[in-house]
Short mmCIF file of C-alpha atoms in Angstrom, two decimals:
data_model
loop_
_atom_site.label_atom_id
_atom_site.label_comp_id
_atom_site.label_asym_id
_atom_site.label_seq_id
_atom_site.Cartn_x
_atom_site.Cartn_y
_atom_site.Cartn_z
CA MET R 1 59.41 306.03 134.85
CA SER R 2 57.19 309.02 134.43
CA LYS R 3 54.09 308.34 136.49
CA LEU R 4 51.17 310.36 137.84
CA PHE R 5 48.49 308.95 140.12
CA LEU R 6 45.26 310.93 140.39
CA VAL R 7 43.87 309.75 143.72
CA GLY R 8 40.47 310.26 145.36
CA THR R 9 40.91 310.03 149.10
CA GLY R 10 37.25 309.72 150.12
CA PRO R 11 35.27 312.06 152.35
CA GLY R 12 37.85 312.36 155.11
CA ALA R 13 38.33 309.46 157.52
CA ILE R 14 41.43 307.52 156.63
CA ASP R 15 39.68 304.12 156.79
CA TRP R 16 37.43 305.21 153.92
CA LEU R 17 40.50 305.27 151.64
CA THR R 18 40.83 302.12 149.54
CA PRO R 19 44.07 300.07 149.70
CA HIS R 20 44.30 300.74 145.95
CA ALA R 21 44.55 304.48 146.71
CA ARG R 22 46.81 303.95 149.70
CA ASN R 23 49.25 301.89 147.63
CA ALA R 24 49.43 304.59 144.98
CA ILE R 25 50.21 307.20 147.62
CA GLY R 26 52.80 304.81 149.01
CA GLU R 27 54.57 304.56 145.64
CA ALA R 28 54.73 308.32 145.14
CA THR R 29 57.72 310.41 146.16
CA ASP R 30 55.85 313.68 145.57
CA ILE R 31 52.39 314.67 146.77
CA VAL R 32 50.37 317.53 145.33
CA GLY R 33 47.26 318.64 147.14
CA TYR R 34 45.41 321.19 149.16
CA GLY R 35 46.99 321.71 152.56
CA LEU R 36 43.98 320.80 154.71
CA TYR R 37 43.42 317.43 153.02
CA LEU R 38 47.07 316.51 153.41
CA GLU R 39 46.85 317.11 157.16
CA MET R 40 44.15 314.47 157.45
CA LEU R 41 46.35 311.98 155.60
CA ALA R 42 49.45 312.86 157.63
CA PRO R 43 50.42 309.27 158.52
CA LEU R 44 50.50 308.31 154.84
CA VAL R 45 52.37 311.27 153.43
CA ALA R 46 54.85 312.16 156.19
CA ASP R 47 57.95 311.06 154.29
CA LYS R 48 57.03 312.62 150.94
CA GLN R 49 57.82 315.89 149.24
CA HIS R 50 54.73 318.07 149.61
CA HIS R 51 53.62 320.60 147.02
CA THR R 52 50.67 322.42 148.50
CA LEU R 53 48.76 325.15 146.75
CA PRO R 54 45.82 327.06 148.20
CA LEU R 55 42.19 326.10 147.55
CA GLY R 56 41.22 327.75 144.28
CA ALA R 57 44.59 327.29 142.57
CA GLU R 58 43.33 324.15 140.83
CA VAL R 59 44.91 324.69 137.43
CA GLY R 60 48.23 325.48 139.06
CA ARG R 61 48.05 322.29 141.08
CA ALA R 62 47.35 320.18 137.98
CA ARG R 63 50.31 321.80 136.16
CA VAL R 64 52.66 321.26 139.11
CA ALA R 65 51.66 317.58 139.23
CA LEU R 66 52.15 317.07 135.49
CA ASN R 67 55.52 318.83 135.56
CA LEU R 68 56.75 316.80 138.52
CA ALA R 69 55.76 313.55 136.84
CA ALA R 70 57.23 314.64 133.50
CA ASN R 71 60.51 315.28 135.35
CA GLY R 72 60.56 311.67 136.51
CA ASN R 73 59.12 312.00 140.01
CA VAL R 74 56.43 309.44 140.83
CA THR R 75 53.69 311.86 141.79
CA ALA R 76 50.27 311.60 143.42
CA LEU R 77 47.76 314.42 142.93
CA LEU R 78 45.12 314.15 145.65
CA SER R 79 41.52 315.32 145.92
CA SER R 80 39.09 314.48 148.69
CA GLY R 81 36.02 312.49 147.65
CA ASP R 82 36.29 311.00 144.17
CA ILE R 83 38.95 312.82 142.14
CA GLY R 84 36.86 312.10 139.04
CA ILE R 85 33.72 313.87 140.37
CA TYR R 86 33.85 317.70 140.45
CA ALA R 87 37.56 317.46 141.18
CA MET R 88 41.06 317.55 139.79
CA ALA R 89 41.14 314.60 137.35
CA THR R 90 39.29 316.31 134.53
CA LEU R 91 41.58 319.35 134.79
CA VAL R 92 44.62 317.20 134.07
CA PHE R 93 43.04 315.91 130.86
CA GLU R 94 41.88 319.41 129.92
CA LEU R 95 45.51 320.56 130.18
CA LEU R 96 46.75 317.62 128.09
CA ASN R 97 44.27 318.58 125.39
CA GLU R 98 45.30 322.27 125.18
CA PRO R 99 48.70 322.31 123.44
CA GLU R 100 48.21 325.98 122.54
CA GLU R 101 47.87 327.09 126.17
CA PRO R 102 50.81 328.91 127.77
CA GLY R 103 52.74 326.52 130.02
CA PHE R 104 51.88 323.42 127.98
CA ASN R 105 54.74 320.93 128.11
CA SER R 106 54.89 318.22 125.45
CA ALA R 107 56.64 315.92 127.95
CA TRP R 108 53.28 315.69 129.76
CA LEU R 109 52.02 313.42 126.99
CA ASP R 110 54.53 310.73 127.95
CA VAL R 111 53.45 310.62 131.58
CA GLU R 112 51.75 307.36 132.52
CA ILE R 113 48.53 308.38 134.29
CA GLU R 114 46.36 306.24 136.57
CA VAL R 115 43.09 307.52 137.99
CA ILE R 116 41.94 306.03 141.30
CA PRO R 117 38.39 306.81 142.42
CA GLY R 118 37.24 307.39 146.00
CA ILE R 119 33.95 307.49 147.90
CA SER R 120 32.15 310.72 147.03
CA ALA R 121 30.28 312.92 149.53
CA MET R 122 26.85 311.96 148.18
CA GLN R 123 27.60 308.31 148.92
CA ALA R 124 28.71 309.09 152.47
CA ALA R 125 25.62 311.24 153.11
CA SER R 126 23.27 308.65 151.65
CA SER R 127 24.80 305.88 153.76
CA ARG R 128 24.49 307.86 156.98
CA VAL R 129 20.70 308.16 156.55
CA GLY R 130 20.05 304.82 154.88
CA ALA R 131 19.70 304.75 151.10
CA MET R 132 18.83 308.13 149.56
CA LEU R 133 20.50 307.06 146.29
CA GLY R 134 18.59 303.79 146.02
CA HIS R 135 17.16 304.68 142.60
CA ASP R 136 17.94 307.01 139.67
CA PHE R 137 19.76 310.15 140.78
CA CYS R 138 21.75 313.09 139.48
CA THR R 139 24.36 315.51 140.73
CA ILE R 140 24.37 319.25 140.06
CA SER R 141 27.06 321.74 141.01
CA LEU R 142 25.57 325.09 142.01
CA SER R 143 28.82 326.92 141.30
CA ASP R 144 28.28 329.38 138.44
CA LEU R 145 31.98 330.21 138.19
CA LEU R 146 32.47 328.09 135.04
CA THR R 147 28.88 327.24 134.10
CA PRO R 148 26.32 329.97 133.34
CA TRP R 149 23.46 330.07 135.85
CA GLN R 150 20.99 329.65 132.98
CA THR R 151 22.50 326.24 132.18
CA ILE R 152 22.39 325.23 135.84
CA GLU R 153 18.78 326.33 136.12
CA GLN R 154 17.82 324.32 133.04
CA ARG R 155 19.48 321.32 134.61
CA ILE R 156 17.52 321.70 137.86
CA HIS R 157 14.32 321.80 135.82
CA ALA R 158 15.41 318.65 134.00
CA ALA R 159 16.11 316.95 137.34
CA GLY R 160 12.60 317.90 138.46
CA GLN R 161 10.97 316.68 135.24
CA GLY R 162 12.86 313.39 135.42
CA ASP R 163 12.13 313.01 139.16
CA PHE R 164 15.77 312.27 139.92
CA VAL R 165 17.10 312.32 143.47
CA VAL R 166 19.36 315.41 143.29
CA SER R 167 22.68 315.89 145.09
CA PHE R 168 23.92 319.47 145.09
CA TYR R 169 27.68 319.92 145.16
CA ASN R 170 29.12 323.37 145.94
CA PRO R 171 25.71 324.41 147.33
CA VAL R 172 26.97 327.72 148.73
CA SER R 173 30.23 329.58 149.21
CA LYS R 174 31.27 332.82 150.85
CA LYS R 175 30.41 334.66 147.66
CA ARG R 176 27.41 332.59 146.56
CA ASP R 177 24.38 332.43 148.83
CA TRP R 178 21.21 332.66 146.69
CA GLN R 179 21.57 329.71 144.30
CA LEU R 180 20.51 326.99 146.73
CA ASN R 181 17.21 328.67 147.65
CA HIS R 182 16.56 329.28 143.98
CA ALA R 183 17.21 325.61 143.24
CA ARG R 184 14.85 324.62 146.09
CA ASP R 185 12.09 326.81 144.65
CA ILE R 186 12.46 325.19 141.24
CA LEU R 187 12.31 321.67 142.69
CA LEU R 188 9.23 322.64 144.76
CA THR R 189 7.35 323.06 141.47
CA TYR R 190 7.95 319.35 140.78
CA ARG R 191 7.86 317.62 144.17
CA PRO R 192 6.10 318.22 147.50
CA ALA R 193 7.45 320.38 150.33
CA SER R 194 7.49 317.21 152.47
CA THR R 195 10.20 315.61 150.27
CA PRO R 196 13.07 314.40 152.50
CA VAL R 197 16.38 316.28 152.21
CA VAL R 198 19.69 315.20 153.73
CA LEU R 199 22.25 317.72 154.93
CA GLY R 200 25.59 316.01 155.48
CA ARG R 201 28.28 318.25 156.94
CA GLN R 202 31.95 317.29 157.42
CA LEU R 203 31.13 313.67 156.64
CA THR R 204 33.24 311.01 158.43
CA ARG R 205 35.19 313.76 160.24
CA ASP R 206 35.21 314.48 163.97
CA ASP R 207 32.59 317.19 163.67
CA GLU R 208 30.29 315.28 161.31
CA HIS R 209 26.69 316.44 161.49
CA VAL R 210 23.93 314.82 159.45
CA ARG R 211 20.27 315.87 159.44
CA ILE R 212 17.12 314.90 157.58
CA ILE R 213 14.86 317.88 156.89
CA THR R 214 12.20 318.55 154.26
CA LEU R 215 12.47 320.40 150.97
CA GLY R 216 10.18 323.08 152.36
CA GLU R 217 12.59 323.63 155.27
CA LEU R 218 15.74 323.78 153.13
CA ASP R 219 17.43 327.15 153.53
CA ALA R 220 20.87 328.30 152.41
CA LYS R 221 21.52 329.82 155.83
CA ASP R 222 21.73 326.28 157.29
CA VAL R 223 24.25 325.12 154.68
CA ASP R 224 27.94 325.87 154.21
CA MET R 225 30.67 324.82 151.80
CA PHE R 226 31.37 321.67 153.83
CA THR R 227 27.79 320.44 153.43
CA LEU R 228 26.41 318.02 150.85
CA VAL R 229 22.70 318.46 150.11
CA SER R 230 20.68 315.55 148.68
CA VAL R 231 17.01 316.06 147.81
CA GLY R 232 14.80 312.95 147.53
CA ASN R 233 12.52 312.19 144.60
CA ARG R 234 8.72 311.83 144.78
CA GLU R 235 9.05 308.29 146.15
CA THR R 236 11.71 308.91 148.84
CA ARG R 237 10.38 307.91 152.26
CA CYS R 238 11.43 308.13 155.89
CA VAL R 239 11.17 305.36 158.47
CA THR R 240 11.95 305.83 162.15
CA THR R 241 13.28 303.00 164.31
CA PRO R 242 14.33 303.17 167.98
CA GLN R 243 17.87 303.64 166.64
CA GLN R 244 17.38 306.60 164.31
CA GLN R 245 15.44 308.19 161.51
CA TRP R 246 16.24 306.81 158.07
CA ALA R 247 15.53 308.01 154.53
CA TYR R 248 15.49 305.76 151.48
CA THR R 249 14.47 305.88 147.84
CA PRO R 250 12.71 302.67 146.77
CA ARG R 251 13.91 300.82 143.70
CA GLY R 252 10.78 301.49 141.70
CA TYR R 253 7.42 303.15 141.51
CA ALA R 254 4.60 301.64 143.53
CA ALA R 255 6.70 298.50 143.60
CA LYS R 256 5.14 295.62 145.44
CA LEU R 257 7.72 293.74 147.46
CA GLU R 258 6.47 290.46 146.01
CA GLY R 259 7.17 291.72 142.52
CA ALA R 260 10.84 292.14 143.37
CA GLN R 261 11.44 288.44 143.84
CA MET O 1 24.04 293.12 170.37
CA SER O 2 21.77 293.06 167.40
CA LYS O 3 23.77 294.45 164.50
CA LEU O 4 23.49 294.49 160.74
CA PHE O 5 26.14 295.94 158.43
CA LEU O 6 25.06 296.75 154.87
CA VAL O 7 28.35 296.69 152.99
CA GLY O 8 29.25 297.78 149.47
CA THR O 9 32.27 295.79 148.35
CA GLY O 10 33.23 297.85 145.29
CA PRO O 11 33.42 296.69 141.69
CA GLY O 12 35.34 293.47 142.33
CA ALA O 13 39.05 293.65 143.11
CA ILE O 14 39.64 293.20 146.82
CA ASP O 15 41.96 296.22 147.09
CA TRP O 16 39.07 298.48 146.04
CA LEU O 17 37.29 297.58 149.30
CA THR O 18 37.74 300.24 152.01
CA PRO O 19 39.19 299.23 155.41
CA HIS O 20 35.90 300.55 156.83
CA ALA O 21 34.06 297.84 154.87
CA ARG O 22 36.68 295.22 155.58
CA ASN O 23 36.44 295.84 159.33
CA ALA O 24 32.66 295.46 159.25
CA ILE O 25 32.99 292.13 157.44
CA GLY O 26 35.59 291.15 160.01
CA GLU O 27 33.19 291.82 162.90
CA ALA O 28 30.38 289.77 161.38
CA THR O 29 29.79 286.12 162.17
CA ASP O 30 27.21 285.73 159.39
CA ILE O 31 27.50 286.82 155.78
CA VAL O 32 24.55 287.16 153.43
CA GLY O 33 25.23 287.66 149.75
CA TYR O 34 25.09 286.38 146.25
CA GLY O 35 27.35 283.36 145.74
CA LEU O 36 29.56 284.80 143.00
CA TYR O 37 30.47 287.93 144.95
CA LEU O 38 31.36 285.91 148.02
CA GLU O 39 33.83 283.87 145.97
CA MET O 40 35.75 287.03 145.10
CA LEU O 41 35.96 287.95 148.78
CA ALA O 42 36.95 284.44 149.85
CA PRO O 43 39.96 285.44 151.98
CA LEU O 44 37.78 287.76 154.07
CA VAL O 45 34.80 285.51 154.63
CA ALA O 46 36.31 282.04 154.91
CA ASP O 47 35.57 281.60 158.63
CA LYS O 48 32.01 282.94 158.55
CA GLN O 49 28.59 281.36 158.27
CA HIS O 50 27.47 281.91 154.68
CA HIS O 51 23.86 282.44 153.68
CA THR O 52 23.82 282.58 149.91
CA LEU O 53 20.69 283.09 147.85
CA PRO O 54 20.55 283.15 144.05
CA LEU O 55 20.66 286.38 142.04
CA GLY O 56 17.10 287.69 141.84
CA ALA O 57 16.08 286.62 145.38
CA GLU O 58 16.82 290.11 146.69
CA VAL O 59 13.87 290.45 149.07
CA GLY O 60 14.60 287.02 150.50
CA ARG O 61 18.21 288.02 151.09
CA ALA O 62 17.23 291.20 152.91
CA ARG O 63 14.78 289.25 155.13
CA VAL O 64 17.39 286.58 155.95
CA ALA O 65 19.87 289.30 156.94
CA LEU O 66 17.35 291.14 159.15
CA ASN O 67 16.26 287.88 160.81
CA LEU O 68 19.83 286.80 161.51
CA ALA O 69 20.66 290.17 163.07
CA ALA O 70 17.40 290.21 165.06
CA ASN O 71 18.40 286.81 166.45
CA GLY O 72 21.63 288.28 167.78
CA ASN O 73 24.09 287.32 165.02
CA VAL O 74 26.37 290.15 163.92
CA THR O 75 25.52 290.04 160.24
CA ALA O 76 26.93 291.62 157.08
CA LEU O 77 24.73 291.86 154.00
CA LEU O 78 26.97 292.40 150.97
CA SER O 79 26.42 293.90 147.53
CA SER O 80 29.08 294.60 144.95
CA GLY O 81 29.57 298.26 144.03
CA ASP O 82 27.88 300.67 146.43
CA ILE O 83 25.16 298.88 148.41
CA GLY O 84 23.26 302.18 148.47
CA ILE O 85 23.12 302.55 144.66
CA TYR O 86 20.71 300.20 142.84
CA ALA O 87 21.41 297.57 145.45
CA MET O 88 20.30 295.93 148.68
CA ALA O 89 20.35 298.79 151.21
CA THR O 90 17.10 300.39 150.13
CA LEU O 91 15.31 297.01 150.27
CA VAL O 92 16.17 296.63 153.95
CA PHE O 93 14.56 299.99 154.73
CA GLU O 94 11.57 299.18 152.52
CA LEU O 95 11.03 296.02 154.60
CA LEU O 96 11.34 297.95 157.88
CA ASN O 97 8.66 300.34 156.65
CA GLU O 98 6.12 297.65 155.69
CA PRO O 99 4.75 296.25 158.99
CA GLU O 100 1.69 294.87 157.19
CA GLU O 101 3.75 292.68 154.86
CA PRO O 102 3.79 288.92 155.52
CA GLY O 103 7.05 287.94 157.20
CA PHE O 104 7.51 291.32 158.95
CA ASN O 105 9.22 290.83 162.29
CA SER O 106 8.96 293.62 164.86
CA ALA O 107 12.34 292.59 166.29
CA TRP O 108 13.87 294.02 163.09
CA LEU O 109 13.23 297.51 164.43
CA ASP O 110 15.71 296.96 167.26
CA VAL O 111 18.55 295.96 164.96
CA GLU O 112 21.37 298.48 164.88
CA ILE O 113 22.07 299.13 161.19
CA GLU O 114 25.18 300.63 159.64
CA VAL O 115 25.44 301.32 155.92
CA ILE O 116 28.92 301.30 154.38
CA PRO O 117 29.28 302.59 150.83
CA GLY O 118 31.61 301.25 148.16
CA ILE O 119 32.98 302.38 144.81
CA SER O 120 30.23 302.10 142.21
CA ALA O 121 30.71 300.80 138.65
CA MET O 122 30.29 304.25 137.09
CA GLN O 123 33.24 305.52 139.14
CA ALA O 124 35.43 302.60 138.10
CA ALA O 125 34.51 303.03 134.42
CA SER O 126 35.07 306.78 134.54
CA SER O 127 38.47 306.36 136.18
CA ARG O 128 39.66 303.82 133.60
CA VAL O 129 39.14 306.29 130.75
CA GLY O 130 40.03 309.49 132.61
CA ALA O 131 37.18 311.62 133.98
CA MET O 132 33.83 310.98 132.28
CA LEU O 133 32.02 312.14 135.45
CA GLY O 134 33.93 315.40 135.74
CA HIS O 135 30.77 317.52 135.65
CA ASP O 136 27.02 317.09 136.33
CA PHE O 137 25.84 313.55 135.68
CA CYS O 138 22.94 311.19 136.29
CA THR O 139 22.32 307.48 136.55
CA ILE O 140 19.38 305.63 135.01
CA SER O 141 18.51 301.97 135.45
CA LEU O 142 17.10 300.50 132.22
CA SER O 143 15.36 297.68 134.09
CA ASP O 144 11.59 298.01 133.68
CA LEU O 145 10.85 295.25 136.18
CA LEU O 146 9.84 297.72 138.92
CA THR O 147 9.68 301.01 137.00
CA PRO O 148 7.33 301.46 134.03
CA TRP O 149 9.16 302.01 130.74
CA GLN O 150 7.24 305.26 130.27
CA THR O 151 8.85 306.66 133.44
CA ILE O 152 12.30 305.52 132.33
CA GLU O 153 11.78 307.07 128.90
CA GLN O 154 10.75 310.38 130.47
CA ARG O 155 13.89 310.29 132.56
CA ILE O 156 16.12 309.72 129.51
CA HIS O 157 14.50 312.74 127.88
CA ALA O 158 15.16 314.77 131.04
CA ALA O 159 18.80 313.65 131.00
CA GLY O 160 19.05 314.82 127.40
CA GLN O 161 17.39 318.17 128.10
CA GLY O 162 19.65 318.77 131.10
CA ASP O 163 22.74 317.62 129.15
CA PHE O 164 23.81 315.31 131.98
CA VAL O 165 26.48 312.68 131.47
CA VAL O 166 24.34 309.51 131.73
CA SER O 167 25.40 306.19 133.26
CA PHE O 168 23.08 303.31 132.44
CA TYR O 169 22.84 300.58 135.06
CA ASN O 170 21.20 297.26 134.13
CA PRO O 171 21.59 298.18 130.44
CA VAL O 172 20.51 294.75 129.17
CA SER O 173 19.67 291.32 130.54
CA LYS O 174 18.84 287.95 129.03
CA LYS O 175 15.21 289.01 128.79
CA ARG O 176 15.71 292.70 127.98
CA ASP O 177 17.53 293.64 124.83
CA TRP O 178 15.74 296.61 123.20
CA GLN O 179 15.84 299.29 125.94
CA LEU O 180 19.45 300.35 125.45
CA ASN O 181 19.07 301.05 121.73
CA HIS O 182 15.87 302.93 122.46
CA ALA O 183 17.69 305.01 125.09
CA ARG O 184 20.50 305.71 122.60
CA ASP O 185 17.97 306.92 120.00
CA ILE O 186 16.43 309.31 122.52
CA LEU O 187 19.83 310.73 123.52
CA LEU O 188 20.75 311.14 119.83
CA THR O 189 17.98 313.74 119.58
CA TYR O 190 19.87 315.85 122.17
CA ARG O 191 23.57 315.24 121.51
CA PRO O 192 25.71 314.37 118.47
CA ALA O 193 26.47 310.85 117.24
CA SER O 194 30.15 311.61 117.94
CA THR O 195 29.52 311.88 121.72
CA PRO O 196 32.00 309.62 123.57
CA VAL O 197 30.57 306.54 125.29
CA VAL O 198 32.43 304.28 127.70
CA LEU O 199 31.70 300.57 127.89
CA GLY O 200 33.23 299.12 131.06
CA ARG O 201 32.89 295.35 131.38
CA GLN O 202 33.91 293.30 134.44
CA LEU O 203 35.65 296.32 135.91
CA THR O 204 38.72 295.61 138.10
CA ARG O 205 38.35 291.87 137.47
CA ASP O 206 40.71 289.58 135.55
CA ASP O 207 38.72 289.84 132.35
CA GLU O 208 38.15 293.61 132.53
CA HIS O 209 37.54 295.18 129.15
CA VAL O 210 37.02 298.92 128.70
CA ARG O 211 36.34 300.68 125.40
CA ILE O 212 35.55 304.20 124.27
CA ILE O 213 33.09 304.27 121.37
CA THR O 214 30.64 306.91 120.11
CA LEU O 215 26.95 307.28 120.81
CA GLY O 216 26.26 306.52 117.15
CA GLU O 217 28.13 303.21 117.49
CA LEU O 218 26.42 302.14 120.72
CA ASP O 219 24.52 298.89 120.17
CA ALA O 220 22.93 296.55 122.70
CA LYS O 221 24.55 293.55 121.00
CA ASP O 222 27.96 294.75 122.30
CA VAL O 223 26.73 295.09 125.89
CA ASP O 224 25.89 292.49 128.50
CA MET O 225 24.73 292.53 132.12
CA PHE O 226 28.32 292.90 133.36
CA THR O 227 28.80 296.14 131.42
CA LEU O 228 28.42 299.71 132.64
CA VAL O 229 27.55 302.21 129.90
CA SER O 230 28.36 305.92 130.40
CA VAL O 231 27.36 308.44 127.72
CA GLY O 232 29.15 311.78 127.70
CA ASN O 233 27.42 315.17 127.55
CA ARG O 234 27.79 317.74 124.76
CA GLU O 235 31.12 318.90 126.21
CA THR O 236 32.77 315.50 126.78
CA ARG O 237 36.03 315.24 124.83
CA CYS O 238 38.64 312.64 123.99
CA VAL O 239 42.40 313.14 124.06
CA THR O 240 44.90 310.54 122.88
CA THR O 241 48.38 310.25 124.37
CA PRO O 242 51.07 307.66 123.54
CA GLN O 243 49.75 305.78 126.58
CA GLN O 244 46.05 305.49 125.72
CA GLN O 245 42.87 307.23 124.62
CA TRP O 246 41.16 309.22 127.37
CA ALA O 247 37.68 310.74 127.75
CA TYR O 248 36.82 313.57 130.10
CA THR O 249 33.98 315.96 130.79
CA PRO O 250 35.25 319.50 131.49
CA ARG O 251 34.11 321.30 134.60
CA GLY O 252 32.14 323.92 132.74
CA TYR O 253 30.91 325.22 129.44
CA ALA O 254 33.43 326.95 127.17
CA ALA O 255 35.54 327.35 130.29
CA LYS O 256 38.80 329.16 129.75
CA LEU O 257 41.56 327.59 131.79
CA GLU O 258 42.62 331.01 133.04
CA GLY O 259 39.16 331.58 134.45
CA ALA O 260 39.49 328.55 136.66
CA GLN O 261 42.29 329.97 138.74
#
């Protein structure tokens, strides 16, 4: 059998991994991933062949996984979060659809592929503060490596016009530090400075740190590449209980509770 | 202890439920949910007190859960999918923030609340066909019960302008049948009729049925309330292998594979 599992392993903690994903990893003899993520899954992958490539070598990792599977090894390609959201799954299908590219191997087409989703960072961040994603939302990657900044900017405007809750993936990196503040300034033309914002860093991991701030306070200097940023819409509210401060986005506009029955 | 777990149970199949969620259900003595979902989780909830309310009685269900927890019962309020996405979690925080509403109970404020996300339908649908959500996307509920249609329409236009992949939740119901075709017509002014669309019905359940069609073919008569509809963006592509037809949204615009290294 020629089989490739594309597995999302969730934000980090091993009990956020579904049994569906765990079983796929269990079946595999060969694991392809980024070294750091594999360390967190050590108990599950100890007896497997590991094929680690550095962060950034995404295309290489997808090719290695396809080649292993095409050679008859049951293979699991892992990404943290949901492998279908800003992650490795789409790269595998891009490779399958590029027969003219150097390195294309027609045996890839016979590999049986199964994609297994995981909990994405925006879901973990939203759950830690309550229900930021309670109504219509969007996700925008601020990485302009593969998407022109003009396209990203247009998308932030669209998110503002549509009053979507916005989750920013890849908000900053070592080489990119100005995009997040630019995005904030665009959103401030559509929603008030008091709009709740969630910063979720290293979610579900030992050094998890989650904060609710306001859109006016959002600054790239407080955000790193391990942080998920979610900006509320015009209806997002905070409520403070003796336990903690919560943020939630109601299910509608000026909804009366009675009307929801 | 006064504890309330808000638990997302995933799209249906029990092995898509994280251990994190399963442990919370295990701790609870009292389970509040919609009857049909509880049946699917029967092995996990057999020895618990069940408090089932019909579909539609969402506010009542949130109140029952808060009251049970305030009375000292460790309680789990369940929603299928992700309880934070178009589901019960936000209602609980709306109730906590409405002290003037009839039925408000100040003991609710002392309840320790933990929100536990689950895999949402859009993630399941995307994974079944490959990687529809591989780049920026949004979700829009087509229910105009709590959101005016004008607001929803504006949001569909924004999704078109921003070229987001769009997942429609609540695409139709017994009483609502025209909104989906209207939404399709709006999106057709921004993207071609050949744009791939995924219809995912009863995902992960015995009668699961997933199809890839085109935006031009999308028709509300082929969709019911158990169906998730995801519409690709202008870059979403299909690739057919001997195994099946796949749909994926590349990570960028006119991205060269080499550039991704």
